[in-house]
Structures are given as C-alpha cells and as structure tokens.
XYZ file of C-alpha atoms in Angstrom:
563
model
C 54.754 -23.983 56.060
C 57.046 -24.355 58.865
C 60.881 -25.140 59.756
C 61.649 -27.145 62.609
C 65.143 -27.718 61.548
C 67.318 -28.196 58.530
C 65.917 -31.835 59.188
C 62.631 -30.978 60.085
C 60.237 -29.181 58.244
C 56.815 -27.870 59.433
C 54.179 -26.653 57.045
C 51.036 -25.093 57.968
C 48.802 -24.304 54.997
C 46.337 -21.830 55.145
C 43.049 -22.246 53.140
C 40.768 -18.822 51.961
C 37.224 -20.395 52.524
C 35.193 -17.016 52.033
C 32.696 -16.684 49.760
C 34.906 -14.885 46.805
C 36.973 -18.230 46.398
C 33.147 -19.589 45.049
C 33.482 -17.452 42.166
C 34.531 -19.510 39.084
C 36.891 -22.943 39.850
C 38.400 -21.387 42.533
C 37.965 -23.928 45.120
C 38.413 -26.657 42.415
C 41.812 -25.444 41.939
C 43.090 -24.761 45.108
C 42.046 -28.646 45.904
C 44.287 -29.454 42.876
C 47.675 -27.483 43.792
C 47.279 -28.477 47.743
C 46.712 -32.150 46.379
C 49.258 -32.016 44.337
C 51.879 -30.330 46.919
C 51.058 -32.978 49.401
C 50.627 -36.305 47.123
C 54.248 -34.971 44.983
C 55.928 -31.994 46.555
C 56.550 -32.155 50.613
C 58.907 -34.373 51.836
C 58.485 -37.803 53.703
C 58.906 -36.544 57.355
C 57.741 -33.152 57.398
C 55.145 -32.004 59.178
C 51.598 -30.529 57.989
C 49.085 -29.234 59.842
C 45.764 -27.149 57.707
C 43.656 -23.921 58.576
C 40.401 -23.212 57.500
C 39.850 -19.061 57.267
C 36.061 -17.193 56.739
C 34.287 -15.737 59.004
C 35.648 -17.880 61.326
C 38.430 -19.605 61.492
C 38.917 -23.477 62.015
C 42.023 -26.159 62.234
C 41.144 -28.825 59.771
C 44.369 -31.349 60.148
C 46.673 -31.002 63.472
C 50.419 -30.952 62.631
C 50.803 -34.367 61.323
C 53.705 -36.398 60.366
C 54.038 -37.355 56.650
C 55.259 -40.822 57.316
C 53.684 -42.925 54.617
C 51.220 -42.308 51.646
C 47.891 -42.866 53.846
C 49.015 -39.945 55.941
C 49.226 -37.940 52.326
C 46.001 -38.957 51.746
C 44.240 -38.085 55.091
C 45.717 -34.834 55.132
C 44.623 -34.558 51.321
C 40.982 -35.651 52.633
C 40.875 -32.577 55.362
C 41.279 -30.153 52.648
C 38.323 -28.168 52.647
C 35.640 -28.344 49.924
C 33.073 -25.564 50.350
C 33.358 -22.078 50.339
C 31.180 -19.338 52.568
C 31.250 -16.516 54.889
C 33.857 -13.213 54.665
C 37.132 -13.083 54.430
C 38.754 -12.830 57.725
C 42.509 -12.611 57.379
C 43.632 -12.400 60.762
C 41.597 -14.353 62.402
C 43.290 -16.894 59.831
C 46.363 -16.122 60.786
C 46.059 -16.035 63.983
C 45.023 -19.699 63.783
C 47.509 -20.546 61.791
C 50.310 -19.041 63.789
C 48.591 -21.389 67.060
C 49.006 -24.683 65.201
C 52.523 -24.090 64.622
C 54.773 -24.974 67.387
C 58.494 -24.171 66.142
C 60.247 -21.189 66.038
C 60.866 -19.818 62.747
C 57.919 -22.304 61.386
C 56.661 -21.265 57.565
C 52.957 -21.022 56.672
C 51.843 -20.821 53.466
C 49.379 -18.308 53.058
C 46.354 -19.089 50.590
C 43.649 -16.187 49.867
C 41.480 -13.956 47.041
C 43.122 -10.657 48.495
C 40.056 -9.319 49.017
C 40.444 -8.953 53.010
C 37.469 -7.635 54.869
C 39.434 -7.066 58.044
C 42.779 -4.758 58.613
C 45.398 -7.510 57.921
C 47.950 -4.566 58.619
C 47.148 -4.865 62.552
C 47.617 -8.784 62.817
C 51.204 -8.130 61.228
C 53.322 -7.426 64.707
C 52.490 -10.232 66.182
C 52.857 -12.252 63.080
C 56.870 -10.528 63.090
C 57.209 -11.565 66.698
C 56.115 -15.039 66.427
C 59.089 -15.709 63.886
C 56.663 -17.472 61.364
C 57.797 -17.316 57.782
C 54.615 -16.497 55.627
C 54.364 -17.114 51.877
C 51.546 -15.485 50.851
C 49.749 -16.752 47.754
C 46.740 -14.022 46.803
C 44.612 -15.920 44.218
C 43.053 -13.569 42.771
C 41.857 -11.942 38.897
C 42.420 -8.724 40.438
C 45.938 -7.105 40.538
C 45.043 -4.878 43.292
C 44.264 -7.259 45.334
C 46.892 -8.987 45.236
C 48.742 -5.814 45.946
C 46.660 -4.655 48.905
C 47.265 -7.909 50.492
C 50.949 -8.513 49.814
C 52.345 -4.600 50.936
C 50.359 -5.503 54.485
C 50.909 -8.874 55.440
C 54.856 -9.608 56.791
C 56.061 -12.301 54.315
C 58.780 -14.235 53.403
C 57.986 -14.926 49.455
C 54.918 -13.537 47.456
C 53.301 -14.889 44.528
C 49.943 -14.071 42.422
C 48.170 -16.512 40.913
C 45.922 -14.661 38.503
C 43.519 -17.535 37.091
C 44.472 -18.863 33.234
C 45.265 -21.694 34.088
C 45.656 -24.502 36.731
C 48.977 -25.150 37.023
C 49.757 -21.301 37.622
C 48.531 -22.393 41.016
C 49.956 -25.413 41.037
C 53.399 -24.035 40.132
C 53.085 -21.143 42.918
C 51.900 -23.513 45.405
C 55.114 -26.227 44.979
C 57.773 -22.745 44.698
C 57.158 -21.469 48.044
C 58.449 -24.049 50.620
C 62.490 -23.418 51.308
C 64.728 -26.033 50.484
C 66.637 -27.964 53.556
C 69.233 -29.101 51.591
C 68.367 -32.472 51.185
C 68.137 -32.505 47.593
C 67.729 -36.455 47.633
C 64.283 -36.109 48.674
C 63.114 -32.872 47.259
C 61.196 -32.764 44.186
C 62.263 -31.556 41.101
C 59.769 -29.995 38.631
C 60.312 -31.021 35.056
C 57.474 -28.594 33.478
C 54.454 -27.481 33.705
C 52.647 -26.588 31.180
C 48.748 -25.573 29.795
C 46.678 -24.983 26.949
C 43.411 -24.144 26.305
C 41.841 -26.196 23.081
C 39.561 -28.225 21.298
C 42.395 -30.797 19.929
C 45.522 -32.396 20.394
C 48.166 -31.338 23.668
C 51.294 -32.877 22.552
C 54.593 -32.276 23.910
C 57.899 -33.493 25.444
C 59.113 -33.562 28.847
C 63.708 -34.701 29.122
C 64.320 -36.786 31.712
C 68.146 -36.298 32.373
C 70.112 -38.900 34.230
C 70.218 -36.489 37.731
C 66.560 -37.093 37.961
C 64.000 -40.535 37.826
C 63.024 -41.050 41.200
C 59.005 -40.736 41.910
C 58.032 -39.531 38.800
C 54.679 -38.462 38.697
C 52.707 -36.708 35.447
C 49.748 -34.679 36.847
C 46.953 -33.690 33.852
C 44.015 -31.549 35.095
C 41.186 -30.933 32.942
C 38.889 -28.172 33.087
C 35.185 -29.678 31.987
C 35.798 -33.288 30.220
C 38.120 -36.313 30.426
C 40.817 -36.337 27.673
C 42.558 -39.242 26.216
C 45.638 -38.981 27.303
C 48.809 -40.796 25.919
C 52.185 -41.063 27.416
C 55.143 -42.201 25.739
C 58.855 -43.358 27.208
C 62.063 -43.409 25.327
C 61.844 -46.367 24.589
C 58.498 -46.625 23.085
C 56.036 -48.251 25.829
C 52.779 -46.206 25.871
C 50.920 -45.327 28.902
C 47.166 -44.522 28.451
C 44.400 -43.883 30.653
C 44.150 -47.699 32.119
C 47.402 -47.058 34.078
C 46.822 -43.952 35.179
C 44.333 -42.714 38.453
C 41.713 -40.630 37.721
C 40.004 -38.480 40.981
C 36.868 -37.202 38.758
C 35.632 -34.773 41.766
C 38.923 -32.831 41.342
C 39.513 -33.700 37.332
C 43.140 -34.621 37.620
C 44.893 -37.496 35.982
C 47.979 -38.858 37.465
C 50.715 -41.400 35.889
C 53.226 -42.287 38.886
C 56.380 -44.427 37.348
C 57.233 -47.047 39.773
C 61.294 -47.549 40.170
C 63.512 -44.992 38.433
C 62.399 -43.428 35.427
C 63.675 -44.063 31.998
C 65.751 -41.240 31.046
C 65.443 -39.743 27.290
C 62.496 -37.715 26.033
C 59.015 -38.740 27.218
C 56.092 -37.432 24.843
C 52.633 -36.646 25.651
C 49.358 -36.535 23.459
C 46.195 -35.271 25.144
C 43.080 -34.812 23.037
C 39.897 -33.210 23.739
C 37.060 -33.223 21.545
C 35.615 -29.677 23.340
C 37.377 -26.548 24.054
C 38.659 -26.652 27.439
C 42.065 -25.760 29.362
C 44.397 -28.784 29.473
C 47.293 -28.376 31.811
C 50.645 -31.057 32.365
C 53.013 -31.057 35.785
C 55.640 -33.665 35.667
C 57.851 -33.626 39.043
C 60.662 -35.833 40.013
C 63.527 -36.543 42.566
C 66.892 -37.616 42.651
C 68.036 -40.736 40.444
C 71.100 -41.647 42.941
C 72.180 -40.177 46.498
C 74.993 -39.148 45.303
C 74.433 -37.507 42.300
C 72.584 -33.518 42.782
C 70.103 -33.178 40.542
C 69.669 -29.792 38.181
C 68.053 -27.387 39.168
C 66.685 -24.014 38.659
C 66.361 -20.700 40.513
C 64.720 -17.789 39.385
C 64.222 -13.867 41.062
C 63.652 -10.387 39.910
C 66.158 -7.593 40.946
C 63.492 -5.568 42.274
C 59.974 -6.508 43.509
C 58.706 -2.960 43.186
C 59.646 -0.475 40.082
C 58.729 2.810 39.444
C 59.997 2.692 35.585
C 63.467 4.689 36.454
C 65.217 1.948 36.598
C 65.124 -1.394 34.494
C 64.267 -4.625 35.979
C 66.618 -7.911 35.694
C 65.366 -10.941 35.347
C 67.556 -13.457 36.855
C 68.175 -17.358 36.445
C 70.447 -19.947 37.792
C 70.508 -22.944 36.543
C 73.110 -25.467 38.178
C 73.860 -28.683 39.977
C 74.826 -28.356 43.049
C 77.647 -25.941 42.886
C 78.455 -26.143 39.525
C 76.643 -24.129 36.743
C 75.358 -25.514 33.322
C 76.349 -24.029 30.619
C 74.529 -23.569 27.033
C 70.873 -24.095 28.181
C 67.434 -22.022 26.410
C 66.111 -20.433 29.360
C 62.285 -18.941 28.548
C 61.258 -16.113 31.572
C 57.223 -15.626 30.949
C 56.444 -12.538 32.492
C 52.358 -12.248 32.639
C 50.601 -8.664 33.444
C 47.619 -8.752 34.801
C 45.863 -8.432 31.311
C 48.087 -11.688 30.438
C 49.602 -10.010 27.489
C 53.599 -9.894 28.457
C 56.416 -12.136 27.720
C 60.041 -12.320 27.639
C 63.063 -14.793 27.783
C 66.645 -15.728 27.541
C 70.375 -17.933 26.848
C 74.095 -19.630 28.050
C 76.446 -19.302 30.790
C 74.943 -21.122 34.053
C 74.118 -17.353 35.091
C 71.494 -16.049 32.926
C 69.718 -12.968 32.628
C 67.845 -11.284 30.600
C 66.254 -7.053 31.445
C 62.741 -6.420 31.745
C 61.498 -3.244 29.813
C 58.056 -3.601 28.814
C 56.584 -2.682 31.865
C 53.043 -1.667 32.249
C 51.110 -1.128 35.411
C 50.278 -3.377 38.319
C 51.479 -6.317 39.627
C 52.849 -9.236 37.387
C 54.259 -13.216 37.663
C 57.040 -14.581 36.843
C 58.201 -18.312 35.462
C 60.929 -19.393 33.932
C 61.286 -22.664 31.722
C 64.451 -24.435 30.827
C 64.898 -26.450 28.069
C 68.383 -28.481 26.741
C 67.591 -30.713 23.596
C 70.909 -30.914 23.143
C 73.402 -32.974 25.176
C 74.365 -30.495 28.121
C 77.489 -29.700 29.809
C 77.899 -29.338 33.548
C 81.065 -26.761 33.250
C 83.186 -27.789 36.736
C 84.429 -25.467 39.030
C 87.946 -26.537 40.012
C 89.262 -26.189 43.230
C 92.632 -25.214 44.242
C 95.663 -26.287 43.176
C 93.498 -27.216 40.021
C 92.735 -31.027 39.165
C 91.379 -31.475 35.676
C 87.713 -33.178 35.591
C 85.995 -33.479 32.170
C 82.531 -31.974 32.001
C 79.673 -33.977 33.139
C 77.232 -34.897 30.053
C 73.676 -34.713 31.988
C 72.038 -35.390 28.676
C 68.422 -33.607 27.519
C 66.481 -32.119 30.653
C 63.725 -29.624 31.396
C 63.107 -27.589 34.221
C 60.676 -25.193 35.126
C 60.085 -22.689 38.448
C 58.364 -19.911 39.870
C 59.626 -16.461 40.770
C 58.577 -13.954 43.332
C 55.960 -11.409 41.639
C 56.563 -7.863 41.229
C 54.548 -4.698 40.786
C 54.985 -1.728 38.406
C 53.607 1.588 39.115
C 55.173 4.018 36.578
C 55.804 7.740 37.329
C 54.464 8.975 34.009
C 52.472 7.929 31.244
C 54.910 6.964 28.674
C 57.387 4.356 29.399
C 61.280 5.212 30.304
C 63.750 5.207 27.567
C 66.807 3.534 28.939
C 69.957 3.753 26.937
C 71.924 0.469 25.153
C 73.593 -2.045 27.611
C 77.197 -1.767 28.275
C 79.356 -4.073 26.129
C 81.203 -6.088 28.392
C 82.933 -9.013 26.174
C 84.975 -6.738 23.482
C 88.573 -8.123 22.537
C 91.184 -6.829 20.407
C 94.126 -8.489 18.005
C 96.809 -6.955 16.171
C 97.956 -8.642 12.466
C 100.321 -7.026 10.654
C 99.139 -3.168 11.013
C 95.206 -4.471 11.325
C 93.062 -4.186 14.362
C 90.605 -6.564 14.580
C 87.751 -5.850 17.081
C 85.103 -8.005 18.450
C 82.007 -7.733 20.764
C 78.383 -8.636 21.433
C 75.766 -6.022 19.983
C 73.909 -4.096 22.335
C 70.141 -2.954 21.997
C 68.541 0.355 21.547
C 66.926 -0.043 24.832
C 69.288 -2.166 27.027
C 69.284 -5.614 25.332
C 66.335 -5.164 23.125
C 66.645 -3.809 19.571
C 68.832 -2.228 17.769
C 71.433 0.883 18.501
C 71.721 3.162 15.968
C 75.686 3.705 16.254
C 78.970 2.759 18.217
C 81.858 4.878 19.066
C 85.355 3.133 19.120
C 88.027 5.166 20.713
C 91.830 3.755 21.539
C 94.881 4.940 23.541
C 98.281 3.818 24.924
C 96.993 4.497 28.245
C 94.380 2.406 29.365
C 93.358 4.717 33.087
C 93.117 7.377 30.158
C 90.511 5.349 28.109
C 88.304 3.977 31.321
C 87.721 7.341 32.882
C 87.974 9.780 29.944
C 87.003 8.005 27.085
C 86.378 10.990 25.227
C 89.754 11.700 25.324
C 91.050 8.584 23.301
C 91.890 8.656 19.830
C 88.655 8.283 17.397
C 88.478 5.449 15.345
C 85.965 5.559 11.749
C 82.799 3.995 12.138
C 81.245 5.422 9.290
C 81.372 1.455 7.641
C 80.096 0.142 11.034
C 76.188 -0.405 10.660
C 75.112 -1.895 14.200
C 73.299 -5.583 14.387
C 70.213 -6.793 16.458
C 71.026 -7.002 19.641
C 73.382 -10.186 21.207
C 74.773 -10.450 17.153
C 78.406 -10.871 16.735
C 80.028 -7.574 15.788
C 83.658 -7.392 14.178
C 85.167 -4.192 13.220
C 88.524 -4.176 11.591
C 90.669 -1.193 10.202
C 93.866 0.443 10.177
C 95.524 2.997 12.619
C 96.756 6.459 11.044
C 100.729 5.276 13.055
C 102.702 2.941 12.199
C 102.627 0.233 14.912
C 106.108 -0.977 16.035
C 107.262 -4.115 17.733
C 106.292 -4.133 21.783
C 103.833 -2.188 20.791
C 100.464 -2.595 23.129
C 97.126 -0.564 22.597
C 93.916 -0.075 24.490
C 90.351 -0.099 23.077
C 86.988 0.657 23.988
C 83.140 1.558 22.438
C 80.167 2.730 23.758
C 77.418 2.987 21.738
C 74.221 5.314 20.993
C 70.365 4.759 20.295
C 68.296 6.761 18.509
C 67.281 9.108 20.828
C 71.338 10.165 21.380
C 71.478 8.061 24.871
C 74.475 6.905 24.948
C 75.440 3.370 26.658
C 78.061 3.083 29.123
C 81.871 2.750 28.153
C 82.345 -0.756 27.250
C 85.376 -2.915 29.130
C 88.625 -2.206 27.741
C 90.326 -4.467 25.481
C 94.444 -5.020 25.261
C 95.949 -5.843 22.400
C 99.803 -5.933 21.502
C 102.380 -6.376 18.364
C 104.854 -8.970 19.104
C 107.301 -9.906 16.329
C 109.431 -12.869 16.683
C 113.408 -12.343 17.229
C 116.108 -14.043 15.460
C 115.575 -17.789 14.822
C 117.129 -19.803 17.162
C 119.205 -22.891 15.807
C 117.685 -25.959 15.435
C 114.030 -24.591 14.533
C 113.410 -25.657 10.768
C 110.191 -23.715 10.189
C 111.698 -20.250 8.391
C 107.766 -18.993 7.699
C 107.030 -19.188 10.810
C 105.260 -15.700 12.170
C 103.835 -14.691 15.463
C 102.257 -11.299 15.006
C 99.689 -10.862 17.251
C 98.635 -11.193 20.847
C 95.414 -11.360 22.191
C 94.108 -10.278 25.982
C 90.526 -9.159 26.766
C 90.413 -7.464 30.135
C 86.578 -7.814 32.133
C 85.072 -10.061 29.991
C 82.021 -11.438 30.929
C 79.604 -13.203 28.429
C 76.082 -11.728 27.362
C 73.319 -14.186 27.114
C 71.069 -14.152 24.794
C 67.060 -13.914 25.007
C 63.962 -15.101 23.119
C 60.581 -13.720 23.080
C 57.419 -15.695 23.170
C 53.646 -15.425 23.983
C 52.363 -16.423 27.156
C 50.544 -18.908 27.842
C-alpha cells in the first residue's frame, strides 16, 4: 500500500503466487480478503496498483485510480487465480517497489513465509526507497512466519495462520494507515467464524456514528448456506437480495442509504459441516459526527518470558474515550489453543501471561449491549457537555503479532499487580479501606495475602513502606482478582480532630512474591466547630474526609475460547 499524501493514498498489493499458496484454500482465500479490501475497505480515490511474485515476478494492475465501482471491479478481476513456480521474495519486491511512484508509498506484503531466496539482502534497498511494507505471512507454520517477518523491513506484521477466512480477511483490512479522513474510512463492525453443521446466528449493533455503505460479507467453505438477515425493525433479508460470486463462495448484502441503527441479527444454516465466517464493515453516518473506533497493540512484539506482555485497547471517538465497554482480546498460538480478554475506562488493558512458544495473533472484539457513554474531555476554562449516548455498537480489529521464545522450560512467575485505586475514610475512630483485588500472577487469580501499613508521613510510607505502622489482616481473606475489597478496623491511638493519615498495601502470592506498594491513600478527621446561628439542623455531623491520591481505575478481563 502506498501514501501519496494525507489526501492521497497509494496501495500496492503484493500477491505470493508460488506453488505453497496451492496447498489447501489458500489461493481461494487470499481472492476473498483482497476482494473484500478493494470492493469494502480502500477508499474512493486511492490508488492501487497489484504484483504477481513466483519464480518470476509480474505487474498485474498499474497504479489505478479507484474512482467508481467498475474500477473496484477491474482491479478485483486482475487478482491472480493460479498458483505455480517458487517463492521468490525479492524479486517480488523489487517489483513492487517499481510500480510505486511516491515517496513513503505502503505495500502490502502477501506470502506463505516459506522464501526460497535471501529476503535479508533485498532489505537495504527496500529501507532506502522509503516504502512502508506490511507484511502478511500466510502461513500454518509459525516459523515461517517468523523467518520472514525478523528479515523483511516492515512497517506492521501480521500472521494469518489458516482457521478461518476472515483471519485473513481481518489482517488484510488492519494494515493500511488511516489519513484521517474518517468520513470515508471503513469501520469494521465484526467479524466473526464458525465451523458447523447447523445454525450461525448472531448480532451485529449498529450505533448511530456508523450506517454509511454497509456491507455483510458471508464466505462459505464447501456449500451455499441459507442465510437470513434481520434489521431492527424486523425486515428480513435472504439470499434473493444478496450477490452471490460462487467461484470465490462469498455472499454479500450491501444496504443502500444509511443503515438502520439497532441490533441486526443473522441466521446462517448449513446442512454439512463446514466453516461459516461473517464481516460486516461500515462508514460514517454524518460528516460531522466521528465514528467509534478501535485500536489495539501489544507492549512488546518479541518476549522472552521475563517480562509480562500488555495487551492494549483504545476504544474512542475521535478524541474522546468510551467508557464502560466489554472488550474481548483473542490471543491464538500457533496450536490455536490461547485466549484472553478484558473491561471499562476508554483505556483498556488487560496482561498477557500464558505464553507458550512461537509466534501468535492478536484481535480484539468490542461489544456495548448496553446504551454507551462517550465520557467528554473538557477543554479549558471547562464548559459542561452531557455525555454523548452512541447507543449499542460492535467493533472489532486486528493487532500486530508477536512471538514468544521463553528462556526456560517452565513459565515465569510474576508477582500480583500493583493496586493503584485504594482510598481511605475516617468515621468516628473507623478506617474504612477500599481497593481493586489483585491476582496471584499480575491480574490473574488469586493472591494469597495483603499487607496494610499506615503513617503520618506519607514520603515515609511510599519509599519505606516497611517502616509504617502494621495494620491486622489476619480477617482479610483476598478475592479473585478485579473484586471489590473493603477492609475496615480500628487504630491502637486515639484519632483527634485535624487529624490526617496515610495508607498503603501491597500484597503477596503464594510463592512469597510480593506486588509492588500500592498508591497511597489520604484520609483525615474533621469535626465540625461550633454551630453557627441561623443553622437549624443540631444532628448534623461531618466526620470524615475522603482523598485518594494516584488513582487510576483497573479494568476488568474475561476469558474465552478462541475461535
């Protein structure tokens, strides 16, 4: 893919044609994600050219302007179909680099991994030539994709280890950057596949930020399904308004106008086992109104196992976060047998411990079936703006993979996370704590014990926290992890008037690592003074007040099995 300009973009996309891409539906599928990234995903005025790479390598489509849906569809008819010869990358990419004619152009970067030239000696002039290249290595074979992604100079890298044909699909629309013209960008809604012998039902939200060329893309892996299609307000769509390209078994509904918002349900059913897969996209419902969106990256894209990864997910429009959304992270191994996920803030993160060896993808799906809140940042002085109410919505997007290659055989034990949201009131002579629960392993499990210490001196508590006064836990038995925790007791003083105190905890898992001190919490004893005249209220009693220093809220995270 390539840049011309914020308001140009360039895309050159770079077809494997060797003979591994024959194994299996390999060339079936990578007809359905380019089809579906030029008929839904680039924009109207970009530019696309396509490169053929084998043993030899060959220009298929010039850069051409996307200018109207029959030049989608030409460009969609160069896409090659047959599959021979050896896998020469540079040769490729060398081609590739020719039909681009802008500096700092992208090309996406389609291949098995299985190189049978040195794609490490094509990278220099691939550097100087100021080319951003996504590589994509579709491939079964984690190594491959590793082999190929530490030699080739790249901007974004994804594996698309076959399941499924929307993992392509999804890879394939994640890798061009954004221009900033959200109006025209697509939006995914969800993808989603299954592999069965019955029913595919689901919903897809359609929020009032989206509705704009709305398109619902089903691929089927060996026979049509009857597909049904449902709007909010009960019209059904079935197979009579929907295209159907047999050769690359893919069913498309397009929505003419803008979309209905509200939940749209689908019902595919198959009388044979096969994979099903769903892809719903969208744009823009007004020009003046962003539409939500999602962004999704891993802390680090290679781990050793000494320190834990962070799974990372913003979910906003335009500027300003939303709150209070279920965000699911799928992270698949290469044996397809890991998962993870998380919840709240706008910010939302969630650490990844379960690592195993080789390298892994990530996608993250976000789901609101509840009426969401788009919290408002306000500007300075402050002007009061009530939350927008965006209404039911799903997202879905594709991170950057990641490889593990652990230093020893049994997995690192990391400690519990740092509490980070504890707060502290005074009533009467009571102190009542509360905080988040930690894990045993970061923010998985359960810890086995906390340590609550208090001073007068807060420096005192944050750098020697030993060194605070010890407060009984022996009552305290510690939750799951992101539970609500509340610990009240009584000091051994008497606590006077004016009167302000300092807490903190860490807490322990069962192998005596101990988490990191938590942020300190202020509380202080304020009694009222003499009752002034004219106030009529004699039981009235202010005892406490409440201030939480560094608080920052934990999110929480599900677990689920991958698809």
């Amino acid at each position: 893919t390539v840049f011309g300009s914020e308001k140009e973009k360039v895309i050159n996309s770079l077809h494997d044609t060797s003979y591994f891409i024959m194994e299996g539906s390999r060339i079936l599928q990578q007809q359905q994600a380019a089809t579906h990234f030029l008929r839904n995903i680039i924009e109207d005025q970009a530019r696309v050219g396509i490169v053929a790479l084998s043993t030899f390598a060959s220009t298929l489509s010039p850069l051409t302007t996307i200018d109207s849906d029959t030049a989608r569809e030409n460009l969609i008819k160069s896409l090659p179909k047959v599959a021979s010869g050896l896998t020469k990358m540079c040769l490729g990419l060398s081609q590739g680099l020719q039909v681009g004619d802008a500096f700092g152009y992208e090309i996406i970067f389609l291949t098995d991994g299985e190189a049978t030239d040195n794609i490490a000696g094509c990278a220099p002039s691939a550097i100087q030539s100021g080319a951003i290249i996504h590589t994509l290595a579709f491939s079964d074979s984690a190594s491959h994709c590793s082999l190929l992604l530490n030699a080739v100079y790249y901007s974004m890298q994804k594996c698309a280890m076959l399941k499924t044909s929307n993992q392509l699909m999804d890879a394939f629309a994640s890798l061009t950057l954004s221009t900033g013209d959200y109006i025209n960008e697509p939006v995914q809604l969800e993808s989603v596949g299954a592999r069965t012998s019955d029913w595919f039902n689901g919903t897809v939200s359609v929020d009032q930020t989206v509705g704009n060329k709305t398109s619902f893309v089903i691929i089927y892996e060996i026979s049509f399904p009857s597909v049904y299609i449902q709007s909010p307000s009960g019209s059904v769509y079935t197979q009579t308004n929907m295209s159907h390209d047999v050769s690359q078994k893919t069913v498309t509904l397009n929505i003419p106008g803008t979309t209905e918002p509200g939940d749209w349900k689908y019902s595919i059913q198959t009388t044979i086992l096969q994979a099903l897969t769903l892809t719903v996209t969208s744009q823009a419902a007004q020009a003046d109104v962003p539409p939500i969106t999602v962004k999704t990256h891993m802390n680090q894209q290679f781990s050793d196992g000494t320190k834990p990864m962070i799974v990372f997910a913003e979910v906003s429009q335009s500027y300003r976060p939303v709150i209070n959304a279920d965000v699911w992270a799928t992270l698949e191994d290469p044996s397809f047998t890991g998962a993870d996920a998380f919840q709240d803030d706008g910010i939302y993160f969630r650490y990844f411990i379960k690592m195993v060896n080789g390298r892994s993808s990530l996608k993250v799906r976000v789901v609101s079936l509840i009426s969401i809140l788009v919290q408002l940042n306000h500007p300075k002085p402050p002007v009061f703006e009530e939350p927008l109410d965006v209404g039911n919505f799903t997202r879905t997007d594709i991170g950057e993979s990641f490889e593990v290659k652990l230093s020893g055989t049994a997995p690192p034990n990391f400690p519990p996370n740092r509490i980070t949201d504890l707060s502290a009131v005074i009533q009467e002579d009571t102190v009542l704590l509360n905080w988040t629960a930690p894990g045993e392993d970061l923010d998985q499990g359960t810890a086995k014990s906390y340590e609550i210490r208090w001073s007068f001196d807060l420096k005192m508590l944050r750098f020697n926290f030993s060194n605070g006064y010890s407060v009984n836990t022996t009552a305290v038995s510690p939750q799951k992890a992101r539970s609500v925790e509340q610990h009240s007791f009584n000091l051994n003083i008497t606590i006077q008037n004016g009167t302000t105190l300092f807490f903190a905890v860490q807490s322990e898992d069962k192998q005596n690592a101990k988490s990191e001190t938590s942020n300190i919490a202020q509380a202080s004893k304020i009694l009222p003074g003499p009752k002034p005249s004219g106030i009529s209220n004699p039981d009235m009693n202010l005892t406490g007040l409440v201030i939480s220093l560094c608080v920052v809220t934990i999110n929480s995270l599900k677990i689920k099995p991958a698809i």
